[in-house]
Amino acid sequence: YPDTFSAGAILGAGGYVCQSGYKGIPGFVYCPGTSRTQKELTSKKHRKKWPRMSFWHGVDDKNVSYDTMLLGVAQWKRAYGIFSQKATPMEMPGGIIYEAYRNKWGKIILESYTLERFAHGIPYSDTCGTGGPWFIKSQLCFAREAVRFFGIR
């Protein structure tokens, strides 16, 4: 819904996947038919409309493969038309690798957080709340970083 959302944050998931033999959460991947082709959706006409995206994924995720995040980043790079742009990885506290891609005005339009030694869960720190089921203690807080990325604070 690019006309509704200006940014999104994806945690423990990734690109649009339609494949047989999916190994992960049963019934997780739904592959509806679409009248729009990939070529149409990545045309210059649509590039201005795509929301900015932030991807977060644990390398040790056994529910949803880390490869789906890599697929998602590749798909969004194609949608934004930043085919050849390479991000410079930045190591953050707690073994987290951050990468960012910018538009021609220097604004980050796509970012990814690779969470080393993380399973399927939500990163949180003591400074942003209390964990519960599916929360993993980290030095970064997913909620805080997503709000920053959205430009809310």
mmCIF file of N, CA, C and O in Angstrom, residues 58-129:
data_model
loop_
_atom_site.group_PDB
_atom_site.id
_atom_site.type_symbol
_atom_site.label_atom_id
_atom_site.label_comp_id
_atom_site.label_asym_id
_atom_site.label_seq_id
_atom_site.Cartn_x
_atom_site.Cartn_y
_atom_site.Cartn_z
ATOM 1 N N GLY A 58 17.354 -12.181 12.241
ATOM 2 C CA GLY A 58 18.355 -12.975 12.943
ATOM 3 C C GLY A 58 18.952 -14.036 12.033
ATOM 4 O O GLY A 58 18.225 -14.737 11.329
ATOM 5 N N VAL A 59 20.255 -14.146 12.044
ATOM 6 C CA VAL A 59 20.952 -15.128 11.211
ATOM 7 C C VAL A 59 20.598 -16.553 11.635
ATOM 8 O O VAL A 59 20.495 -17.452 10.807
ATOM 9 N N ASP A 60 20.357 -16.761 12.943
ATOM 10 C CA ASP A 60 20.052 -18.096 13.452
ATOM 11 C C ASP A 60 18.552 -18.391 13.510
ATOM 12 O O ASP A 60 18.120 -19.304 14.217
ATOM 13 N N ASP A 61 17.754 -17.644 12.776
ATOM 14 C CA ASP A 61 16.301 -17.840 12.748
ATOM 15 C C ASP A 61 15.981 -19.190 12.099
ATOM 16 O O ASP A 61 16.335 -19.430 10.945
ATOM 17 N N LYS A 62 15.314 -20.065 12.838
ATOM 18 C CA LYS A 62 14.945 -21.388 12.311
ATOM 19 C C LYS A 62 13.510 -21.404 11.780
ATOM 20 O O LYS A 62 13.089 -22.353 11.140
ATOM 21 N N ASN A 63 12.734 -20.350 12.054
ATOM 22 C CA ASN A 63 11.351 -20.274 11.573
ATOM 23 C C ASN A 63 11.264 -19.688 10.172
ATOM 24 O O ASN A 63 10.532 -20.172 9.329
ATOM 25 N N VAL A 64 11.983 -18.597 9.956
ATOM 26 C CA VAL A 64 12.000 -17.925 8.653
ATOM 27 C C VAL A 64 13.469 -17.738 8.285
ATOM 28 O O VAL A 64 14.212 -17.078 9.002
ATOM 29 N N SER A 65 13.855 -18.301 7.186
ATOM 30 C CA SER A 65 15.256 -18.272 6.773
ATOM 31 C C SER A 65 15.780 -16.845 6.627
ATOM 32 O O SER A 65 15.096 -15.961 6.101
ATOM 33 N N TYR A 66 17.004 -16.652 7.068
ATOM 34 C CA TYR A 66 17.693 -15.363 6.913
ATOM 35 C C TYR A 66 17.745 -14.958 5.434
ATOM 36 O O TYR A 66 17.713 -13.774 5.099
ATOM 37 N N ASP A 67 17.794 -15.942 4.548
ATOM 38 C CA ASP A 67 17.837 -15.656 3.111
ATOM 39 C C ASP A 67 16.635 -14.845 2.642
ATOM 40 O O ASP A 67 16.720 -14.132 1.643
ATOM 41 N N THR A 68 15.496 -14.943 3.366
ATOM 42 C CA THR A 68 14.334 -14.158 2.938
ATOM 43 C C THR A 68 14.585 -12.659 3.112
ATOM 44 O O THR A 68 14.077 -11.867 2.338
ATOM 45 N N MET A 69 15.369 -12.278 4.121
ATOM 46 C CA MET A 69 15.705 -10.858 4.266
ATOM 47 C C MET A 69 16.582 -10.417 3.101
ATOM 48 O O MET A 69 16.369 -9.348 2.532
ATOM 49 N N LEU A 70 17.559 -11.235 2.751
ATOM 50 C CA LEU A 70 18.429 -10.895 1.628
ATOM 51 C C LEU A 70 17.612 -10.739 0.351
ATOM 52 O O LEU A 70 17.849 -9.826 -0.447
ATOM 53 N N LEU A 71 16.627 -11.623 0.168
ATOM 54 C CA LEU A 71 15.738 -11.531 -0.986
ATOM 55 C C LEU A 71 14.934 -10.237 -0.925
ATOM 56 O O LEU A 71 14.798 -9.533 -1.924
ATOM 57 N N GLY A 72 14.419 -9.902 0.253
ATOM 58 C CA GLY A 72 13.644 -8.674 0.408
ATOM 59 C C GLY A 72 14.453 -7.432 0.085
ATOM 60 O O GLY A 72 13.987 -6.533 -0.623
ATOM 61 N N VAL A 73 15.675 -7.368 0.574
ATOM 62 C CA VAL A 73 16.541 -6.222 0.297
ATOM 63 C C VAL A 73 16.802 -6.130 -1.204
ATOM 64 O O VAL A 73 16.712 -5.047 -1.800
ATOM 65 N N ALA A 74 17.078 -7.253 -1.831
ATOM 66 C CA ALA A 74 17.323 -7.257 -3.283
ATOM 67 C C ALA A 74 16.079 -6.797 -4.045
ATOM 68 O O ALA A 74 16.182 -6.021 -5.009
ATOM 69 N N GLN A 75 14.895 -7.254 -3.621
ATOM 70 C CA GLN A 75 13.664 -6.847 -4.299
ATOM 71 C C GLN A 75 13.407 -5.348 -4.142
ATOM 72 O O GLN A 75 13.022 -4.681 -5.090
ATOM 73 N N TRP A 76 13.634 -4.818 -2.936
ATOM 74 C CA TRP A 76 13.410 -3.393 -2.727
ATOM 75 C C TRP A 76 14.449 -2.551 -3.458
ATOM 76 O O TRP A 76 14.131 -1.470 -3.964
ATOM 77 N N LYS A 77 15.688 -3.010 -3.534
ATOM 78 C CA LYS A 77 16.690 -2.283 -4.313
ATOM 79 C C LYS A 77 16.228 -2.180 -5.768
ATOM 80 O O LYS A 77 16.344 -1.131 -6.393
ATOM 81 N N ARG A 78 15.684 -3.269 -6.279
ATOM 82 C CA ARG A 78 15.187 -3.279 -7.661
ATOM 83 C C ARG A 78 14.006 -2.307 -7.796
ATOM 84 O O ARG A 78 13.926 -1.542 -8.750
ATOM 85 N N ALA A 79 13.094 -2.315 -6.818
ATOM 86 C CA ALA A 79 11.937 -1.422 -6.875
ATOM 87 C C ALA A 79 12.364 0.046 -6.853
ATOM 88 O O ALA A 79 11.784 0.881 -7.548
ATOM 89 N N TYR A 80 13.389 0.373 -6.060
ATOM 90 C CA TYR A 80 13.880 1.750 -5.970
ATOM 91 C C TYR A 80 14.785 2.127 -7.132
ATOM 92 O O TYR A 80 15.128 3.295 -7.292
ATOM 93 N N GLY A 81 15.211 1.136 -7.903
ATOM 94 C CA GLY A 81 16.110 1.420 -9.019
ATOM 95 C C GLY A 81 17.534 1.683 -8.579
ATOM 96 O O GLY A 81 18.276 2.411 -9.251
ATOM 97 N N ILE A 82 17.939 1.091 -7.459
ATOM 98 C CA ILE A 82 19.318 1.256 -6.972
ATOM 99 C C ILE A 82 20.080 -0.061 -7.168
ATOM 100 O O ILE A 82 20.645 -0.616 -6.249
ATOM 101 N N PHE A 83 20.063 -0.523 -8.407
ATOM 102 C CA PHE A 83 20.621 -1.825 -8.761
ATOM 103 C C PHE A 83 22.086 -1.982 -8.385
ATOM 104 O O PHE A 83 22.492 -2.984 -7.840
ATOM 105 N N SER A 84 22.890 -0.996 -8.700
ATOM 106 C CA SER A 84 24.335 -1.160 -8.526
ATOM 107 C C SER A 84 24.861 -0.579 -7.216
ATOM 108 O O SER A 84 26.025 -0.764 -6.895
ATOM 109 N N GLN A 85 24.011 0.117 -6.481
ATOM 110 C CA GLN A 85 24.488 0.740 -5.243
ATOM 111 C C GLN A 85 24.846 -0.326 -4.207
ATOM 112 O O GLN A 85 24.105 -1.257 -3.976
ATOM 113 N N LYS A 86 26.006 -0.179 -3.611
ATOM 114 C CA LYS A 86 26.440 -1.091 -2.558
ATOM 115 C C LYS A 86 26.475 -0.309 -1.252
ATOM 116 O O LYS A 86 26.889 0.838 -1.218
ATOM 117 N N ALA A 87 26.033 -0.962 -0.186
ATOM 118 C CA ALA A 87 26.083 -0.337 1.135
ATOM 119 C C ALA A 87 27.395 -0.725 1.800
ATOM 120 O O ALA A 87 27.921 -1.810 1.565
ATOM 121 N N THR A 88 27.898 0.155 2.630
ATOM 122 C CA THR A 88 29.077 -0.163 3.425
ATOM 123 C C THR A 88 28.587 -0.683 4.770
ATOM 124 O O THR A 88 27.944 0.051 5.517
ATOM 125 N N PRO A 89 28.834 -1.970 5.059
ATOM 126 C CA PRO A 89 28.368 -2.521 6.335
ATOM 127 C C PRO A 89 29.026 -1.813 7.516
ATOM 128 O O PRO A 89 30.202 -1.468 7.475
ATOM 129 N N MET A 90 28.226 -1.573 8.551
ATOM 130 C CA MET A 90 28.718 -0.949 9.766
ATOM 131 C C MET A 90 28.407 -1.888 10.929
ATOM 132 O O MET A 90 27.254 -2.292 11.095
ATOM 133 N N GLU A 91 29.431 -2.258 11.680
ATOM 134 C CA GLU A 91 29.205 -3.137 12.819
ATOM 135 C C GLU A 91 28.725 -2.318 14.005
ATOM 136 O O GLU A 91 29.307 -1.295 14.353
ATOM 137 N N MET A 92 27.637 -2.793 14.612
ATOM 138 C CA MET A 92 27.045 -2.113 15.762
ATOM 139 C C MET A 92 27.230 -2.983 16.999
ATOM 140 O O MET A 92 27.610 -4.143 16.892
ATOM 141 N N PRO A 93 26.936 -2.439 18.177
ATOM 142 C CA PRO A 93 27.065 -3.234 19.406
ATOM 143 C C PRO A 93 26.251 -4.524 19.346
ATOM 144 O O PRO A 93 25.184 -4.571 18.747
ATOM 145 N N GLY A 94 26.782 -5.562 19.973
ATOM 146 C CA GLY A 94 26.053 -6.829 20.057
ATOM 147 C C GLY A 94 26.112 -7.678 18.804
ATOM 148 O O GLY A 94 25.277 -8.556 18.604
ATOM 149 N N GLY A 95 27.089 -7.438 17.933
ATOM 150 C CA GLY A 95 27.221 -8.261 16.732
ATOM 151 C C GLY A 95 26.139 -8.000 15.697
ATOM 152 O O GLY A 95 25.710 -8.896 14.991
ATOM 153 N N ILE A 96 25.681 -6.768 15.595
ATOM 154 C CA ILE A 96 24.648 -6.402 14.624
ATOM 155 C C ILE A 96 25.329 -5.672 13.466
ATOM 156 O O ILE A 96 26.123 -4.759 13.676
ATOM 157 N N ILE A 97 25.024 -6.088 12.254
ATOM 158 C CA ILE A 97 25.581 -5.449 11.058
ATOM 159 C C ILE A 97 24.482 -4.606 10.419
ATOM 160 O O ILE A 97 23.399 -5.100 10.106
ATOM 161 N N TYR A 98 24.779 -3.324 10.229
ATOM 162 C CA TYR A 98 23.822 -2.373 9.658
ATOM 163 C C TYR A 98 24.285 -1.969 8.263
ATOM 164 O O TYR A 98 25.468 -1.719 8.046
ATOM 165 N N GLU A 99 23.339 -1.920 7.333
ATOM 166 C CA GLU A 99 23.614 -1.437 5.980
ATOM 167 C C GLU A 99 22.516 -0.458 5.586
ATOM 168 O O GLU A 99 21.353 -0.677 5.923
ATOM 169 N N ALA A 100 22.874 0.589 4.868
ATOM 170 C CA ALA A 100 21.889 1.580 4.431
ATOM 171 C C ALA A 100 22.108 1.929 2.964
ATOM 172 O O ALA A 100 23.236 1.958 2.478
ATOM 173 N N TYR A 101 20.992 2.172 2.292
ATOM 174 C CA TYR A 101 20.995 2.597 0.894
ATOM 175 C C TYR A 101 20.261 3.930 0.828
ATOM 176 O O TYR A 101 19.214 4.103 1.440
ATOM 177 N N ARG A 102 20.814 4.862 0.064
ATOM 178 C CA ARG A 102 20.264 6.218 0.012
ATOM 179 C C ARG A 102 19.737 6.554 -1.381
ATOM 180 O O ARG A 102 20.221 6.022 -2.378
ATOM 181 N N ASN A 103 18.778 7.465 -1.411
ATOM 182 C CA ASN A 103 18.311 7.961 -2.705
ATOM 183 C C ASN A 103 19.264 9.057 -3.184
ATOM 184 O O ASN A 103 20.245 9.377 -2.505
ATOM 185 N N LYS A 104 18.976 9.647 -4.313
ATOM 186 C CA LYS A 104 19.900 10.633 -4.883
ATOM 187 C C LYS A 104 19.996 11.910 -4.057
ATOM 188 O O LYS A 104 20.901 12.711 -4.254
ATOM 189 N N TRP A 105 19.092 12.114 -3.117
ATOM 190 C CA TRP A 105 19.144 13.280 -2.234
ATOM 191 C C TRP A 105 19.818 12.953 -0.903
ATOM 192 O O TRP A 105 19.882 13.777 -0.011
ATOM 193 N N GLY A 106 20.311 11.727 -0.764
ATOM 194 C CA GLY A 106 21.024 11.329 0.436
ATOM 195 C C GLY A 106 20.165 10.783 1.562
ATOM 196 O O GLY A 106 20.665 10.455 2.633
ATOM 197 N N LYS A 107 18.863 10.648 1.353
ATOM 198 C CA LYS A 107 17.961 10.122 2.385
ATOM 199 C C LYS A 107 17.990 8.595 2.359
ATOM 200 O O LYS A 107 17.931 7.979 1.296
ATOM 201 N N ILE A 108 18.055 7.989 3.537
ATOM 202 C CA ILE A 108 18.032 6.524 3.610
ATOM 203 C C ILE A 108 16.647 6.031 3.211
ATOM 204 O O ILE A 108 15.643 6.419 3.803
ATOM 205 N N ILE A 109 16.612 5.196 2.177
ATOM 206 C CA ILE A 109 15.336 4.642 1.723
ATOM 207 C C ILE A 109 15.224 3.156 2.013
ATOM 208 O O ILE A 109 14.125 2.592 1.989
ATOM 209 N N LEU A 110 16.360 2.520 2.304
ATOM 210 C CA LEU A 110 16.371 1.088 2.577
ATOM 211 C C LEU A 110 17.511 0.814 3.548
ATOM 212 O O LEU A 110 18.624 1.288 3.341
ATOM 213 N N GLU A 111 17.197 0.082 4.612
ATOM 214 C CA GLU A 111 18.235 -0.290 5.569
ATOM 215 C C GLU A 111 18.005 -1.720 6.015
ATOM 216 O O GLU A 111 16.895 -2.238 5.922
ATOM 217 N N SER A 112 19.089 -2.352 6.469
ATOM 218 C CA SER A 112 18.964 -3.714 6.984
ATOM 219 C C SER A 112 19.830 -3.891 8.220
ATOM 220 O O SER A 112 20.904 -3.304 8.332
ATOM 221 N N TYR A 113 19.308 -4.674 9.141
ATOM 222 C CA TYR A 113 20.019 -5.043 10.367
ATOM 223 C C TYR A 113 20.165 -6.556 10.360
ATOM 224 O O TYR A 113 19.166 -7.272 10.425
ATOM 225 N N THR A 114 21.378 -7.046 10.254
ATOM 226 C CA THR A 114 21.664 -8.470 10.354
ATOM 227 C C THR A 114 22.041 -8.748 11.799
ATOM 228 O O THR A 114 23.027 -8.213 12.305
ATOM 229 N N LEU A 115 21.238 -9.556 12.456
ATOM 230 C CA LEU A 115 21.401 -9.824 13.880
ATOM 231 C C LEU A 115 22.122 -11.151 14.063
ATOM 232 O O LEU A 115 21.515 -12.221 13.970
ATOM 233 N N GLU A 116 23.436 -11.075 14.259
ATOM 234 C CA GLU A 116 24.245 -12.279 14.471
ATOM 235 C C GLU A 116 23.805 -12.958 15.770
ATOM 236 O O GLU A 116 23.449 -12.294 16.729
ATOM 237 N N ARG A 117 23.801 -14.270 15.772
ATOM 238 C CA ARG A 117 23.452 -15.079 16.953
ATOM 239 C C ARG A 117 22.043 -14.796 17.462
ATOM 240 O O ARG A 117 21.761 -14.915 18.642
ATOM 241 N N PHE A 118 21.139 -14.374 16.590
ATOM 242 C CA PHE A 118 19.745 -14.150 16.958
ATOM 243 C C PHE A 118 18.866 -15.177 16.274
ATOM 244 O O PHE A 118 19.057 -15.496 15.110
ATOM 245 N N ALA A 119 17.870 -15.635 17.003
ATOM 246 C CA ALA A 119 16.860 -16.523 16.443
ATOM 247 C C ALA A 119 15.685 -15.653 15.962
ATOM 248 O O ALA A 119 15.867 -14.478 15.651
ATOM 249 N N HIS A 120 14.499 -16.215 15.926
ATOM 250 C CA HIS A 120 13.296 -15.515 15.487
ATOM 251 C C HIS A 120 12.722 -14.760 16.685
ATOM 252 O O HIS A 120 12.129 -15.361 17.572
ATOM 253 N N GLY A 121 12.934 -13.461 16.752
ATOM 254 C CA GLY A 121 12.451 -12.693 17.880
ATOM 255 C C GLY A 121 12.623 -11.208 17.668
ATOM 256 O O GLY A 121 13.149 -10.760 16.657
ATOM 257 N N ILE A 122 12.176 -10.448 18.666
ATOM 258 C CA ILE A 122 12.190 -8.991 18.611
ATOM 259 C C ILE A 122 13.311 -8.467 19.506
ATOM 260 O O ILE A 122 13.283 -8.693 20.718
ATOM 261 N N PRO A 123 14.294 -7.767 18.946
ATOM 262 C CA PRO A 123 15.371 -7.218 19.771
ATOM 263 C C PRO A 123 14.856 -6.086 20.673
ATOM 264 O O PRO A 123 14.129 -5.214 20.217
ATOM 265 N N TYR A 124 15.247 -6.143 21.942
ATOM 266 C CA TYR A 124 14.911 -5.066 22.863
ATOM 267 C C TYR A 124 16.089 -4.865 23.813
ATOM 268 O O TYR A 124 16.916 -5.749 23.982
ATOM 269 N N SER A 125 16.139 -3.697 24.414
ATOM 270 C CA SER A 125 17.173 -3.414 25.404
ATOM 271 C C SER A 125 16.493 -2.955 26.692
ATOM 272 O O SER A 125 15.303 -2.656 26.695
ATOM 273 N N ASP A 126 17.262 -2.891 27.766
ATOM 274 C CA ASP A 126 16.706 -2.455 29.053
ATOM 275 C C ASP A 126 16.154 -1.038 28.989
ATOM 276 O O ASP A 126 15.288 -0.669 29.776
ATOM 277 N N THR A 127 16.650 -0.242 28.062
ATOM 278 C CA THR A 127 16.216 1.153 27.976
ATOM 279 C C THR A 127 14.926 1.334 27.181
ATOM 280 O O THR A 127 14.441 2.445 27.046
ATOM 281 N N CYS A 128 14.363 0.257 26.652
ATOM 282 C CA CYS A 128 13.146 0.437 25.843
ATOM 283 C C CYS A 128 12.003 -0.476 26.264
ATOM 284 O O CYS A 128 11.028 -0.606 25.538
ATOM 285 N N GLY A 129 12.095 -1.098 27.406
ATOM 286 C CA GLY A 129 10.964 -1.896 27.849
ATOM 287 C C GLY A 129 11.378 -3.219 28.449
ATOM 288 O O GLY A 129 12.556 -3.483 28.682
#
